[in-house]
Every structure is written in C-alpha cells, then in structure tokens.
C-alpha cells in the first residue's frame, strides 16, 4: 500500500475545509450537519472523520487556516514600503474574510456558538489573541517607521489602538449581517478616515 504524504493529507484537509465552508455559506453553521459536509465534499464519511472527528474540530481547522492566512497578510503588509496605515489593515482583513468565507454572517453564527461550545469558545479567544498580537506588532512598527516613535512608546500605541482595529473588523461582520442598508464601502472608508493613524 503506498504511503500517504503529508502534502496529500494537507490537500485533503483543505478539500474538506472548502466543502464545509460551501455548506456553511448555503445553510448556516448551526443547520449544517456532518452529513451535509460529507455530501458537499463527495468523499466518504471515513475520509472526513479521518481528518476531522467532529463538526467542532472541522470548524477549528477551517478557522485556523483562515487566521493563518490573515496573519500572513499582516506580515506581508509589514514588509511593504511604505506600510499601509493601520486603519487600512481593516480593509485588507475584511476583504480577505469576504473572499474566503463569503457571507460574514457565518462568523456571527460561529461567535454565537462560542457561548455554549467550549471548543468554539477556545477557538474564538485564540483567534482574537493571535490577531491582536499580530496587529500590535504591526501598529508599533508603523508608528516607528512612519512617525519615528521610539519602540516602547510605539508598543504602547499598539496596545491602545488594536482594540479599535479589531472592533472595526467585528463591527463590519455584525453590521453587514444585521443592518438592512449597510454600505460596506462607506464603512471601510470611514474606518480609514477616522481611526487613529
């Protein structure tokens, strides 16, 4: 029997994650069952459960992949010259979420699940912590490079400003889901105009 490579396993996990995202977009997180994900993927139940033993584990895997990509986006922005002002990073994150997740309502459903599912709660807390740490580093570096702020002061500014940046991303997710006449472009333009830089 041929040996399965880690690259093959990673590709299969990505295939399953993509199927899960399609199913979540179509019917919502809560209404999507593992049977729906199996049907969407076209794979056997054994193939799915061999990679993800539960829907919660699948969600954690999907979210980890998406967060990892967002951390990569922040690193890429940090290496650019000139750097994007911190409020512009909100646009980059939101556009990437829309591209990868589709309807942000799925994230809002997931946050709701975090209230009762400890695995999802751990995921939500870990996600916020990882993004906050990456953004703090970015904001600090931006202030050092753009305004010549000493590192300690720049770190303090990062700690102070990052909750606003995270709130702007979360606010986009919430308002795009529940506000009837939400204008996403106007929202992002206002973020770029009014948040600290």
mmCIF file of N, CA, C and O in Angstrom, residues 4-45:
data_model
loop_
_atom_site.group_PDB
_atom_site.id
_atom_site.type_symbol
_atom_site.label_atom_id
_atom_site.label_comp_id
_atom_site.label_asym_id
_atom_site.label_seq_id
_atom_site.Cartn_x
_atom_site.Cartn_y
_atom_site.Cartn_z
ATOM 1 N N UNK A 4 0.972 7.566 2.345
ATOM 2 C CA UNK A 4 0.302 8.851 2.142
ATOM 3 C C UNK A 4 1.219 9.956 2.654
ATOM 4 O O UNK A 4 1.656 9.930 3.808
ATOM 5 N N UNK A 5 1.519 10.924 1.792
ATOM 6 C CA UNK A 5 2.419 12.010 2.173
ATOM 7 C C UNK A 5 1.661 13.069 2.981
ATOM 8 O O UNK A 5 0.432 13.171 2.908
ATOM 9 N N UNK A 6 2.408 13.860 3.722
ATOM 10 C CA UNK A 6 1.800 14.954 4.484
ATOM 11 C C UNK A 6 1.181 15.980 3.535
ATOM 12 O O UNK A 6 0.146 16.576 3.843
ATOM 13 N N UNK A 7 1.800 16.177 2.356
ATOM 14 C CA UNK A 7 1.241 17.110 1.376
ATOM 15 C C UNK A 7 -0.137 16.632 0.916
ATOM 16 O O UNK A 7 -1.066 17.434 0.766
ATOM 17 N N UNK A 8 -0.269 15.329 0.705
ATOM 18 C CA UNK A 8 -1.557 14.772 0.287
ATOM 19 C C UNK A 8 -2.588 14.962 1.398
ATOM 20 O O UNK A 8 -3.722 15.370 1.144
ATOM 21 N N UNK A 9 -2.188 14.688 2.643
ATOM 22 C CA UNK A 9 -3.117 14.849 3.764
ATOM 23 C C UNK A 9 -3.547 16.311 3.911
ATOM 24 O O UNK A 9 -4.719 16.602 4.154
ATOM 25 N N UNK A 10 -2.597 17.237 3.744
ATOM 26 C CA UNK A 10 -2.929 18.661 3.848
ATOM 27 C C UNK A 10 -3.898 19.066 2.739
ATOM 28 O O UNK A 10 -4.857 19.817 2.972
ATOM 29 N N UNK A 11 -3.660 18.557 1.522
ATOM 30 C CA UNK A 11 -4.556 18.868 0.403
ATOM 31 C C UNK A 11 -5.952 18.311 0.656
ATOM 32 O O UNK A 11 -6.959 18.973 0.365
ATOM 33 N N UNK A 12 -6.034 17.123 1.226
ATOM 34 C CA UNK A 12 -7.345 16.534 1.532
ATOM 35 C C UNK A 12 -8.049 17.327 2.629
ATOM 36 O O UNK A 12 -9.253 17.574 2.562
ATOM 37 N N UNK A 13 -7.299 17.766 3.648
ATOM 38 C CA UNK A 13 -7.899 18.595 4.701
ATOM 39 C C UNK A 13 -8.442 19.897 4.110
ATOM 40 O O UNK A 13 -9.535 20.340 4.476
ATOM 41 N N UNK A 14 -7.674 20.501 3.203
ATOM 42 C CA UNK A 14 -8.140 21.731 2.554
ATOM 43 C C UNK A 14 -9.398 21.475 1.729
ATOM 44 O O UNK A 14 -10.320 22.298 1.717
ATOM 45 N N UNK A 15 -9.446 20.355 1.038
ATOM 46 C CA UNK A 15 -10.618 19.999 0.233
ATOM 47 C C UNK A 15 -11.862 19.872 1.129
ATOM 48 O O UNK A 15 -12.940 20.365 0.793
ATOM 49 N N UNK A 16 -11.688 19.218 2.266
ATOM 50 C CA UNK A 16 -12.799 19.056 3.211
ATOM 51 C C UNK A 16 -13.203 20.411 3.791
ATOM 52 O O UNK A 16 -14.392 20.725 3.909
ATOM 53 N N UNK A 17 -12.215 21.233 4.147
ATOM 54 C CA UNK A 17 -12.495 22.562 4.702
ATOM 55 C C UNK A 17 -13.258 23.416 3.698
ATOM 56 O O UNK A 17 -14.199 24.132 4.058
ATOM 57 N N UNK A 18 -12.864 23.351 2.423
ATOM 58 C CA UNK A 18 -13.564 24.118 1.393
ATOM 59 C C UNK A 18 -15.011 23.660 1.259
ATOM 60 O O UNK A 18 -15.928 24.472 1.110
ATOM 61 N N UNK A 19 -15.232 22.345 1.325
ATOM 62 C CA UNK A 19 -16.597 21.808 1.255
ATOM 63 C C UNK A 19 -17.419 22.288 2.448
ATOM 64 O O UNK A 19 -18.598 22.659 2.308
ATOM 65 N N UNK A 20 -16.800 22.288 3.635
ATOM 66 C CA UNK A 20 -17.510 22.750 4.827
ATOM 67 C C UNK A 20 -17.896 24.222 4.694
ATOM 68 O O UNK A 20 -19.025 24.610 5.014
ATOM 69 N N UNK A 21 -16.985 25.049 4.199
ATOM 70 C CA UNK A 21 -17.304 26.466 4.017
ATOM 71 C C UNK A 21 -18.454 26.658 3.043
ATOM 72 O O UNK A 21 -19.333 27.496 3.265
ATOM 73 N N UNK A 22 -18.456 25.896 1.951
ATOM 74 C CA UNK A 22 -19.568 25.999 0.995
ATOM 75 C C UNK A 22 -20.891 25.638 1.669
ATOM 76 O O UNK A 22 -21.904 26.314 1.479
ATOM 77 N N UNK A 23 -20.874 24.570 2.467
ATOM 78 C CA UNK A 23 -22.096 24.150 3.159
ATOM 79 C C UNK A 23 -22.519 25.186 4.199
ATOM 80 O O UNK A 23 -23.710 25.504 4.318
ATOM 81 N N UNK A 24 -21.561 25.746 4.939
ATOM 82 C CA UNK A 24 -21.888 26.766 5.936
ATOM 83 C C UNK A 24 -22.495 27.998 5.268
ATOM 84 O O UNK A 24 -23.441 28.592 5.786
ATOM 85 N N UNK A 25 -21.940 28.401 4.116
ATOM 86 C CA UNK A 25 -22.467 29.569 3.404
ATOM 87 C C UNK A 25 -23.910 29.330 2.968
ATOM 88 O O UNK A 25 -24.730 30.240 3.000
ATOM 89 N N UNK A 26 -24.198 28.123 2.518
ATOM 90 C CA UNK A 26 -25.502 27.815 1.964
ATOM 91 C C UNK A 26 -26.577 27.697 3.043
ATOM 92 O O UNK A 26 -27.675 28.235 2.890
ATOM 93 N N UNK A 27 -26.283 27.001 4.142
ATOM 94 C CA UNK A 27 -27.332 26.722 5.124
ATOM 95 C C UNK A 27 -27.041 27.278 6.516
ATOM 96 O O UNK A 27 -27.862 27.124 7.410
ATOM 97 N N UNK A 28 -25.886 27.898 6.706
ATOM 98 C CA UNK A 28 -25.538 28.424 8.021
ATOM 99 C C UNK A 28 -24.818 27.386 8.851
ATOM 100 O O UNK A 28 -24.948 26.176 8.623
ATOM 101 N N UNK A 29 -24.079 27.868 9.820
ATOM 102 C CA UNK A 29 -23.269 26.974 10.638
ATOM 103 C C UNK A 29 -24.132 25.995 11.429
ATOM 104 O O UNK A 29 -23.911 24.792 11.421
ATOM 105 N N UNK A 30 -25.125 26.515 12.136
ATOM 106 C CA UNK A 30 -25.929 25.685 13.022
ATOM 107 C C UNK A 30 -26.676 24.596 12.261
ATOM 108 O O UNK A 30 -26.770 23.456 12.708
ATOM 109 N N UNK A 31 -27.204 24.928 11.084
ATOM 110 C CA UNK A 31 -28.035 23.978 10.332
ATOM 111 C C UNK A 31 -27.219 22.974 9.523
ATOM 112 O O UNK A 31 -27.775 21.999 9.023
ATOM 113 N N UNK A 32 -25.930 23.193 9.401
ATOM 114 C CA UNK A 32 -25.096 22.279 8.610
ATOM 115 C C UNK A 32 -24.653 21.106 9.466
ATOM 116 O O UNK A 32 -24.070 21.292 10.530
ATOM 117 N N UNK A 33 -24.931 19.905 8.989
ATOM 118 C CA UNK A 33 -24.530 18.694 9.707
ATOM 119 C C UNK A 33 -23.274 18.103 9.068
ATOM 120 O O UNK A 33 -22.888 18.489 7.953
ATOM 121 N N UNK A 34 -22.662 17.179 9.758
ATOM 122 C CA UNK A 34 -21.523 16.473 9.159
ATOM 123 C C UNK A 34 -21.968 15.734 7.902
ATOM 124 O O UNK A 34 -21.220 15.646 6.927
ATOM 125 N N UNK A 35 -23.209 15.218 7.894
ATOM 126 C CA UNK A 35 -23.724 14.547 6.694
ATOM 127 C C UNK A 35 -23.772 15.515 5.511
ATOM 128 O O UNK A 35 -23.455 15.138 4.368
ATOM 129 N N UNK A 36 -24.142 16.781 5.773
ATOM 130 C CA UNK A 36 -24.158 17.793 4.706
ATOM 131 C C UNK A 36 -22.750 18.033 4.170
ATOM 132 O O UNK A 36 -22.549 18.182 2.959
ATOM 133 N N UNK A 37 -21.787 18.088 5.077
ATOM 134 C CA UNK A 37 -20.397 18.334 4.669
ATOM 135 C C UNK A 37 -19.867 17.142 3.880
ATOM 136 O O UNK A 37 -19.180 17.314 2.866
ATOM 137 N N UNK A 38 -20.191 15.949 4.320
ATOM 138 C CA UNK A 38 -19.777 14.742 3.590
ATOM 139 C C UNK A 38 -20.355 14.766 2.182
ATOM 140 O O UNK A 38 -19.644 14.535 1.193
ATOM 141 N N UNK A 39 -21.659 15.093 2.074
ATOM 142 C CA UNK A 39 -22.293 15.154 0.753
ATOM 143 C C UNK A 39 -21.658 16.237 -0.113
ATOM 144 O O UNK A 39 -21.404 16.030 -1.303
ATOM 145 N N UNK A 40 -21.399 17.390 0.480
ATOM 146 C CA UNK A 40 -20.794 18.505 -0.266
ATOM 147 C C UNK A 40 -19.413 18.145 -0.781
ATOM 148 O O UNK A 40 -19.020 18.530 -1.881
ATOM 149 N N UNK A 41 -18.655 17.401 0.014
ATOM 150 C CA UNK A 41 -17.280 17.071 -0.366
ATOM 151 C C UNK A 41 -17.207 15.972 -1.418
ATOM 152 O O UNK A 41 -16.233 15.889 -2.163
ATOM 153 N N UNK A 42 -18.221 15.096 -1.449
ATOM 154 C CA UNK A 42 -18.170 13.952 -2.350
ATOM 155 C C UNK A 42 -17.249 12.849 -1.852
ATOM 156 O O UNK A 42 -16.966 11.895 -2.571
ATOM 157 N N UNK A 43 -16.785 12.973 -0.616
ATOM 158 C CA UNK A 43 -15.889 11.978 -0.034
ATOM 159 C C UNK A 43 -16.685 11.056 0.881
ATOM 160 O O UNK A 43 -17.833 11.336 1.234
ATOM 161 N N UNK A 44 -16.055 9.983 1.304
ATOM 162 C CA UNK A 44 -16.714 9.061 2.222
ATOM 163 C C UNK A 44 -16.684 9.631 3.643
ATOM 164 O O UNK A 44 -15.858 10.490 3.971
ATOM 165 N N UNK A 45 -17.582 9.123 4.472
ATOM 166 C CA UNK A 45 -17.589 9.528 5.869
ATOM 167 C C UNK A 45 -16.254 9.210 6.524
ATOM 168 O O UNK A 45 -15.724 10.009 7.304
#
